[in-house]
Every structure is written in C-alpha cells, then in structure tokens.
Coordinates of C-alpha atoms in Angstrom, one line a residue:
M1 CA 87.8 61.9 115.4
L2 CA 91.3 62.3 114.4
Q3 CA 93.2 58.9 114.2
C4 CA 96.7 59.7 113.7
I5 CA 99.1 62.7 113.4
F6 CA 102.1 62.8 110.9
L7 CA 104.6 65.5 110.7
L8 CA 106.5 65.6 107.3
S9 CA 109.5 67.3 106.1
D10 CA 109.6 69.4 102.9
S11 CA 111.2 66.3 101.2
G12 CA 108.4 64.1 102.2
E13 CA 110.5 62.3 105.2
V14 CA 108.4 61.4 108.2
M15 CA 109.7 62.9 111.1
L16 CA 107.0 62.4 113.5
E17 CA 104.1 60.0 114.1
K18 CA 101.4 60.0 116.7
Q19 CA 98.5 57.3 116.7
L20 CA 95.8 58.6 118.5
T21 CA 93.2 55.9 118.8
G22 CA 93.4 51.9 118.9
H23 CA 92.8 51.9 115.2
W24 CA 96.5 51.8 113.8
V25 CA 97.2 54.1 110.6
D26 CA 100.2 52.6 108.7
R27 CA 102.7 55.1 107.3
S28 CA 101.9 53.9 103.8
I29 CA 99.3 56.6 103.7
C30 CA 102.2 59.4 103.7
A31 CA 103.8 57.7 100.6
W32 CA 100.4 58.0 98.7
F33 CA 100.3 61.6 100.0
W34 CA 103.5 62.5 98.8
D35 CA 103.4 60.6 95.5
Q36 CA 100.2 62.7 95.0
I37 CA 102.0 65.9 95.9
L38 CA 105.0 64.9 93.3
A39 CA 102.4 64.3 90.6
Q40 CA 100.3 67.3 90.9
G41 CA 102.8 69.8 92.2
D42 CA 102.7 72.3 95.0
S43 CA 99.1 73.2 94.1
L44 CA 97.8 70.1 96.2
K45 CA 99.4 71.7 99.2
L46 CA 97.1 74.6 99.3
V47 CA 93.8 71.7 99.4
P48 CA 93.1 71.2 103.0
V49 CA 91.1 68.2 102.7
I50 CA 92.1 65.2 100.6
A51 CA 90.2 61.9 100.1
S52 CA 92.7 58.8 99.6
P53 CA 91.3 55.5 98.9
T54 CA 91.3 54.5 102.7
H55 CA 91.1 57.7 104.6
Y56 CA 90.4 61.5 104.7
L57 CA 93.7 63.4 105.0
F58 CA 93.7 67.0 106.5
Q59 CA 97.1 68.8 105.9
V60 CA 98.4 72.4 107.1
V61 CA 101.8 73.5 105.8
R62 CA 103.8 75.7 107.9
E63 CA 107.6 77.0 107.2
G64 CA 108.1 73.8 104.8
I65 CA 106.5 71.2 107.5
T66 CA 103.4 69.3 106.8
F67 CA 101.3 68.6 109.6
L68 CA 99.0 65.5 108.3
A69 CA 96.0 64.3 110.2
C70 CA 93.9 61.2 109.1
T71 CA 90.5 59.7 109.9
Q72 CA 88.4 57.0 108.5
V73 CA 85.2 58.3 110.0
E74 CA 82.8 61.4 109.1
M75 CA 83.8 64.4 111.1
P76 CA 83.8 68.6 110.9
P77 CA 86.8 69.3 108.5
L78 CA 87.2 72.6 110.1
M79 CA 87.8 71.0 113.6
A80 CA 90.6 69.1 112.0
I81 CA 92.2 72.0 110.4
E82 CA 91.8 74.4 113.4
F83 CA 93.6 71.9 115.7
L84 CA 96.6 71.6 113.2
C85 CA 96.8 75.2 113.1
R86 CA 96.9 75.2 116.9
V87 CA 99.5 72.5 117.0
A88 CA 101.6 74.6 114.6
D89 CA 101.0 77.8 116.7
V90 CA 102.0 76.0 120.0
L91 CA 105.2 74.5 118.4
T92 CA 106.2 77.7 117.0
D93 CA 105.6 79.1 120.4
Y94 CA 107.5 76.3 122.6
L95 CA 110.4 76.1 120.3
D96 CA 110.9 79.7 119.2
G97 CA 110.3 78.8 115.4
L98 CA 109.5 75.9 113.4
N99 CA 111.7 73.9 111.3
E100 CA 112.9 70.4 111.1
D101 CA 116.1 70.6 113.0
L102 CA 113.8 72.1 115.9
I103 CA 111.4 69.1 115.7
K104 CA 114.2 66.6 116.0
D105 CA 115.9 68.4 118.5
N106 CA 112.9 68.6 120.8
F107 CA 111.0 65.0 120.1
V108 CA 110.1 64.5 123.7
I109 CA 108.3 67.6 124.1
V110 CA 106.6 67.5 121.0
Y111 CA 105.1 64.2 121.9
E112 CA 104.2 65.6 125.3
L113 CA 102.5 68.6 123.8
L114 CA 100.2 66.2 121.5
D115 CA 99.5 63.9 124.2
E116 CA 98.0 66.7 126.5
M117 CA 96.4 68.5 123.1
I118 CA 94.4 65.7 122.0
D119 CA 92.9 62.6 123.7
N120 CA 91.6 59.5 122.0
G121 CA 91.3 61.6 118.7
F122 CA 89.2 64.5 120.2
P123 CA 91.3 68.0 120.9
L124 CA 91.6 68.7 124.7
T125 CA 93.8 71.2 126.0
T126 CA 95.0 73.8 123.3
E127 CA 95.7 77.0 125.3
P128 CA 99.4 77.8 125.5
N129 CA 99.2 79.2 129.1
I130 CA 97.5 75.9 130.4
L131 CA 100.2 74.0 128.3
R132 CA 103.1 75.9 129.9
E133 CA 101.9 75.0 133.5
M134 CA 101.9 71.4 132.6
I135 CA 105.0 71.1 130.2
A136 CA 107.9 73.4 130.8
P137 CA 109.4 74.8 127.5
P138 CA 112.8 73.7 126.7
N139 CA 115.7 75.8 127.6
I140 CA 119.6 75.2 128.3
V141 CA 119.3 74.3 132.0
S142 CA 116.6 71.6 131.4
K143 CA 118.8 70.1 128.6
V144 CA 121.7 69.9 130.8
L145 CA 119.5 68.2 133.8
S146 CA 118.3 65.5 131.3
V147 CA 121.6 64.7 130.3
V148 CA 122.9 64.6 134.1
T149 CA 119.8 62.8 135.5
G150 CA 118.7 61.0 132.3
N151 CA 115.1 62.2 132.8
S152 CA 114.2 64.0 129.5
S153 CA 110.5 64.7 130.7
N154 CA 109.5 68.3 131.1
M155 CA 106.2 67.2 132.6
S156 CA 105.1 68.8 135.7
N157 CA 103.9 66.5 138.5
T158 CA 100.7 68.4 139.5
L159 CA 97.8 69.4 137.4
P160 CA 97.0 73.0 136.7
G161 CA 94.4 74.2 138.9
A162 CA 92.7 75.9 135.8
T163 CA 91.8 72.7 134.1
A164 CA 88.9 72.2 136.5
S165 CA 87.7 75.9 136.6
C166 CA 85.0 77.3 134.4
V167 CA 87.6 79.4 132.7
P168 CA 90.2 76.7 131.7
W169 CA 92.3 79.0 129.6
R170 CA 93.4 81.3 132.6
K171 CA 95.5 80.6 135.4
T172 CA 94.0 80.7 139.0
D173 CA 95.1 83.1 141.6
L174 CA 97.0 85.4 139.2
K175 CA 98.7 88.4 141.0
H176 CA 100.6 91.1 139.2
A177 CA 102.3 94.2 140.8
S178 CA 100.7 96.5 137.9
N179 CA 97.7 95.8 136.0
E180 CA 98.0 96.5 132.4
V181 CA 96.3 95.5 129.0
Y182 CA 97.3 96.3 125.6
V183 CA 95.2 95.8 122.7
D184 CA 96.8 95.8 119.0
L185 CA 94.9 95.7 115.7
V186 CA 97.2 93.8 113.3
E187 CA 96.2 93.8 109.6
E188 CA 97.4 92.5 106.2
M189 CA 96.5 93.7 103.2
D190 CA 96.0 91.5 100.1
A191 CA 95.7 93.1 96.7
T192 CA 96.0 92.1 93.0
I193 CA 96.8 95.1 90.4
N194 CA 96.9 94.3 86.7
R195 CA 99.2 95.4 84.1
D196 CA 97.4 98.5 83.4
G197 CA 97.6 99.6 87.1
N198 CA 93.8 98.8 87.8
L199 CA 93.0 97.4 91.3
V200 CA 91.4 93.8 90.4
K201 CA 90.9 92.9 94.1
C202 CA 91.8 94.1 97.7
E203 CA 90.8 92.7 100.9
I204 CA 92.4 92.8 104.5
Y205 CA 93.0 89.9 106.8
G206 CA 93.2 91.3 110.5
E207 CA 93.4 90.0 114.2
V208 CA 92.7 91.6 117.6
Q209 CA 95.8 90.8 119.9
V210 CA 95.6 91.3 123.5
N211 CA 98.3 91.3 126.0
S212 CA 97.0 90.9 129.3
H213 CA 98.6 91.2 132.6
L214 CA 95.6 91.6 135.2
S215 CA 95.1 90.1 138.5
G216 CA 92.2 87.8 139.9
L217 CA 89.3 87.1 137.7
P218 CA 88.8 90.1 135.2
D219 CA 86.0 90.6 133.0
L220 CA 86.4 92.7 129.9
T221 CA 84.3 94.5 127.3
L222 CA 85.6 95.7 123.9
S223 CA 83.3 97.3 121.4
F224 CA 84.3 98.7 117.9
A225 CA 83.1 102.1 116.3
N226 CA 82.2 100.4 113.1
P227 CA 81.9 96.6 113.8
S228 CA 79.7 96.1 110.6
I229 CA 82.5 95.9 108.2
L230 CA 83.8 92.7 109.6
N231 CA 83.3 89.5 107.8
D232 CA 84.3 86.0 108.7
V233 CA 84.7 86.8 112.2
R234 CA 86.6 84.0 114.3
F235 CA 87.0 84.2 118.0
H236 CA 89.3 83.1 121.0
P237 CA 87.4 80.5 123.4
C238 CA 87.2 82.9 126.1
V239 CA 84.7 85.4 123.9
R240 CA 81.0 85.1 124.7
I241 CA 79.0 84.5 121.5
R242 CA 75.5 86.0 122.7
P243 CA 76.8 89.6 123.2
W244 CA 78.6 89.9 120.1
E245 CA 75.5 88.3 118.2
S246 CA 73.1 90.8 119.9
S247 CA 74.9 94.1 120.0
Q248 CA 78.6 92.9 118.5
I249 CA 80.3 93.6 121.6
L250 CA 83.3 91.3 122.8
S251 CA 82.8 90.3 126.2
F252 CA 85.7 87.9 127.7
V253 CA 87.6 86.7 130.8
P254 CA 91.2 87.0 129.2
P255 CA 94.0 84.6 129.3
D256 CA 97.2 85.9 130.9
G257 CA 99.8 87.1 128.5
L258 CA 99.6 87.6 124.8
F259 CA 96.7 85.9 122.8
K260 CA 94.6 86.5 119.6
L261 CA 91.1 87.4 120.7
V262 CA 89.5 87.8 117.0
N263 CA 90.5 87.1 113.6
Y264 CA 88.6 88.7 110.9
R265 CA 88.4 89.8 107.2
V266 CA 87.4 93.0 105.5
K267 CA 86.0 92.8 101.9
K268 CA 86.2 95.3 98.9
I269 CA 88.8 97.7 100.2
K270 CA 89.0 100.7 97.3
N271 CA 92.3 102.6 98.3
I272 CA 95.7 101.1 98.5
P273 CA 98.6 102.9 100.0
I274 CA 101.3 102.5 97.4
Y275 CA 101.7 102.0 93.5
V276 CA 104.1 99.7 91.7
K277 CA 104.5 100.4 88.0
P278 CA 106.8 97.8 86.1
Q279 CA 107.7 98.3 82.6
L280 CA 109.5 95.6 80.5
T281 CA 110.3 95.6 76.9
S282 CA 112.1 92.6 75.4
D283 CA 114.0 92.3 72.0
S284 CA 117.4 91.0 70.6
G285 CA 118.0 88.5 73.3
A286 CA 117.4 90.8 76.3
C287 CA 114.6 92.3 78.4
R288 CA 115.0 95.9 79.8
I289 CA 113.2 96.7 82.9
S290 CA 112.0 99.8 84.7
V291 CA 110.1 99.8 87.9
L292 CA 108.8 102.9 89.7
V293 CA 107.1 103.0 93.4
G294 CA 105.2 105.9 95.0
I295 CA 102.4 106.9 97.4
R296 CA 98.9 106.4 95.8
N297 CA 96.9 107.3 98.7
D298 CA 98.4 108.7 101.7
P299 CA 97.3 107.0 105.0
G300 CA 98.4 109.9 107.1
K301 CA 101.2 108.0 108.6
S302 CA 104.8 107.1 107.3
I303 CA 105.1 103.9 105.1
D304 CA 108.2 102.1 106.1
S305 CA 110.0 98.7 105.0
I306 CA 108.7 98.9 101.6
T307 CA 110.1 96.0 99.5
V308 CA 109.6 94.8 95.8
Q309 CA 110.6 91.3 95.0
F310 CA 110.1 89.0 91.7
R311 CA 111.3 85.6 90.7
L312 CA 113.6 86.1 87.6
P313 CA 112.2 84.0 84.7
S314 CA 114.1 80.7 84.1
C315 CA 115.3 81.7 80.6
V316 CA 117.3 85.0 82.1
T317 CA 120.8 83.9 82.4
S318 CA 122.3 86.9 84.1
S319 CA 121.1 90.4 85.3
D320 CA 122.2 93.8 85.7
L321 CA 119.8 95.9 87.9
S322 CA 120.5 99.2 89.8
S323 CA 118.1 101.6 91.5
N324 CA 118.2 105.4 92.9
H325 CA 117.2 104.4 96.3
G326 CA 117.6 101.5 98.4
S327 CA 119.3 98.4 97.5
V328 CA 119.1 95.7 94.9
N329 CA 120.0 92.2 95.6
I330 CA 119.7 88.7 93.7
L331 CA 119.1 85.9 96.1
A332 CA 120.3 82.2 95.7
D333 CA 116.7 80.9 94.3
K334 CA 117.0 83.8 91.5
T335 CA 114.4 86.3 93.3
C336 CA 115.2 89.9 93.0
L337 CA 114.7 91.7 96.1
W338 CA 114.5 95.6 96.0
S339 CA 114.5 97.1 99.7
V340 CA 113.2 100.5 99.3
G341 CA 112.7 101.3 103.0
R342 CA 110.8 104.5 103.3
I343 CA 110.0 106.8 100.3
P344 CA 111.9 110.0 100.3
N345 CA 110.3 113.6 99.6
D346 CA 112.4 114.7 96.7
K347 CA 112.6 111.9 94.5
A348 CA 110.5 108.9 93.3
P349 CA 112.2 105.5 93.9
S350 CA 113.1 103.7 90.7
M351 CA 114.8 100.5 89.8
S352 CA 116.2 99.7 86.1
G353 CA 118.3 97.5 84.3
T354 CA 118.7 94.7 81.8
L355 CA 118.1 91.0 82.0
V356 CA 120.0 89.0 79.6
L357 CA 118.2 86.1 78.0
E358 CA 119.4 82.4 77.1
T359 CA 120.7 81.8 73.6
G360 CA 118.3 81.5 70.9
M361 CA 115.5 83.3 72.6
E362 CA 114.9 86.8 71.2
R363 CA 112.1 87.7 73.5
L364 CA 110.7 87.2 77.1
H365 CA 107.4 85.2 77.0
V366 CA 106.8 84.7 80.7
F367 CA 106.5 88.1 82.7
P368 CA 107.3 88.2 86.3
T369 CA 104.6 89.0 89.3
F370 CA 105.7 91.7 91.4
Q371 CA 105.3 91.1 95.3
V372 CA 105.1 94.3 97.4
G373 CA 105.8 94.4 101.1
F374 CA 105.2 97.5 103.5
K375 CA 104.6 98.4 107.0
I376 CA 102.3 101.2 108.4
M377 CA 102.2 101.8 112.2
G378 CA 99.5 103.9 114.1
I379 CA 96.4 102.9 111.5
A380 CA 94.3 100.2 110.4
L381 CA 93.7 100.5 106.7
S382 CA 90.4 98.7 106.8
G383 CA 89.2 101.5 108.7
L384 CA 88.0 99.4 111.7
K385 CA 88.4 101.6 115.3
I386 CA 88.2 100.7 118.8
D387 CA 85.4 102.6 120.5
K388 CA 86.1 101.5 124.3
L389 CA 87.4 99.0 126.6
D390 CA 85.7 98.4 129.7
L391 CA 87.2 96.6 132.9
K392 CA 85.5 94.9 135.7
N393 CA 86.6 92.8 138.8
L394 CA 89.9 94.4 139.1
P395 CA 91.4 95.3 142.7
S396 CA 93.0 98.7 141.2
R397 CA 92.7 100.9 138.2
P398 CA 94.7 99.4 135.2
Y399 CA 96.7 101.1 132.5
K400 CA 95.1 100.3 128.9
G401 CA 97.1 100.6 125.6
F402 CA 96.0 100.7 122.0
R403 CA 98.2 100.3 118.9
A404 CA 97.5 99.5 115.1
L405 CA 99.4 97.8 112.6
T406 CA 98.9 97.3 108.6
R407 CA 101.4 95.4 106.6
G408 CA 101.7 94.1 103.0
G409 CA 100.3 90.4 102.6
E410 CA 100.1 89.0 99.1
Y411 CA 100.3 92.3 97.4
Q412 CA 100.7 91.8 94.0
V413 CA 101.2 93.5 90.7
R414 CA 101.2 91.9 87.5
S415 CA 103.3 92.7 84.4

C-alpha cells in the first residue's frame, strides 16, 4: 500500500504532493532523498528501491522528473515501480510530453488522474482509454472555458460503462466504419563493444505494439514462429495467461487504439548491424581522433538515421572535427554529435580531427565512450517473427497489418 506520491524536478523541488491514505507523510522525506542524491551522485537514481530511516522509497525517473512513492508497510516493490511507470506513461500521453512546465501548467488534471488511478494506496484504474472517458485531456478550448466559467475540472459526470464490465480496459458498444488492426514489433538493441572491436554483450529489448480499431468485443489470438527466444516477458492486463503458459499463444480482448501488448528481452545476440572503430592518439597537449563507421552484418534492409556521439573530456578546451559524410556538431554540454544518416555505397564514412587539451596536460588520460544510434525498418534483429493473427467475434472481415522496427538503444563502443 502506497502512502504518498511526490513529483520532484531535476533540481529537487517538490512540484506535486499527493497523500494517498490517512497516514500523513511529511515533505522532509524528499529533502532526505535529495541529500542522498547529492551525496552519492546520479548512480542512486538507478536504484529503484531505497530504504530511509522511516520509509521505503520507490523511484522512477522520466525526462528529468522523479516520481517518488513512499510507504511504511511491506508491499511488493514491483507493484509500486510498475504503478509509477504507468503514471509517467499516462501523463506523457495526456500532456503530449513530460517536463516541469507541463506539470505545473496542468496541476488540476494531474491531481484528477492520480485520484482515479489509485484509491487508498492501491492501484485502481490505469488504462488510458478508460481514463480518457473519465477525464478529458487538456486542449485550448477546455482552457478557455475554465477561464470563462471558473471551473477548471475536466472530470466527466458519468462513469464509463467499461468500469463495471469483465474487460475494464475496453469501451462498451464500440463501432468503427472499417475494422483494422496493426501489429508492430519495436526493438532496441543494447550492445557493448570493447576497444579491440570485440562484442562483449548484446541484448534486445522489444515490445509488441497493437493499434486496434475493431467493433464490438473481438477476441484475438497472436502466435509467433519462434516464441522460445523470448525472455522476461511482461503482458498487458488483457492477455490471458493460461494459453501462453500452455502453448505460448497470446489470447486477448484488445483495448481500443494503440497499446503495448507484450514487453520482452532476447539475450545473447551474436550479430550486430554496424561497426564503429575509434582511434585516439595523444601527445604534446593534443589528441588526434579518427572514427570509422561501416556495415558489419548486413540485415537485408537499409540502415538509416545513424548517429555517433561522445562527450568531450573535461580537460579538452577546444576541438576541430570534420567528416567526409554527414555533419558534425558540438552541443552546449560538450557532446560531439556526428549525424551520419545512411551509409553510402561508394565510401566508408569517417570523422577525424584534433582535440586541444588544457595547459599543462600532455596526454589524454580519460578516453570517451561512443554512443551509436541507428534505425532499421522492416526487420526485427532478434529474429522474432509473427506466425499468424486470428480474429473472432467481428461483424465484417478486418484488415490486418504487420511492421517491424529495430533501433539502437544503449549501443556503446569503448575507446
């Protein structure tokens, strides 16, 4: 049972406080938490559960905003973490983004959403489709009306019919002019390559996204050609667990619109699509740098939106970098961003230049780590393939569409 939720800015300011039970949690817990962040550094932000002298704290960080929940009683920590992730996702969906200004401009809606999403410390309604029936998302018209009428609430006067049904994530009596369902495999590749170019570790984190526009109460069955490669599978509440456990088939009644059906991980990936070869030599107060990019294992589809970025060491006072393909920019936080785009057929993209070190330093002692980004449409590099999608209880023959996308996640090359 959660007792309180705080939203903190990246400076530690308490932007929002929501007491959930009769037990009052003092704001001083936030000051204690932020003191620990300042003392131990950003590494503490990666710890989801923290034990303070008086409370257990659960934290999720999104776009510089810390969602902090408190309790004094024993409870499943994953429930608290999952709920905070749901809150962050719902706010991002409602506010078309997530930052400090959006939270402050929409205090009323944020409080109304928390009122509906959790009751007396226990998660209640977390499905975005149902929440939209209860609380209208903010828009220009609603803001003008709130100023004219003085009523800032977006709360509906009627309770959604789905809240009393056996499928509370789906609206009742849905009707669409055309029945359509689209299934997307979206994957992110996390890889670590050492300074010798050898692959240290590679995993893929993926999700199955479904965009459903189906009338009535449809029943869907989705099967994969190779489900045995999936690990750490996490389902949307609409998925029936028994068919998956017995036959590894996804059977579900979908919500209306776009939602995440499944999250998964695929371990021990052996092939990576592109290579990045950095070379750094340092002497006489300067560092010469050269970076090559090319295709390592051709996925059979074009690799687009390739980027290579790295943080300039603090001892670097100036830099002169250029490339034979794409553009090189030095950002305000001393991050070098090389936008390669698509690799041409006639040459291998390369970036080279010189980094000038501060006075008194002969050699560079801290070498940067290169972060690589890319996007490949039309293929899931994990090898996961959809076998078939069956639909029942529909008034007409639906249209089914399938897509796949792989992009770079924490794809790092050490130098």
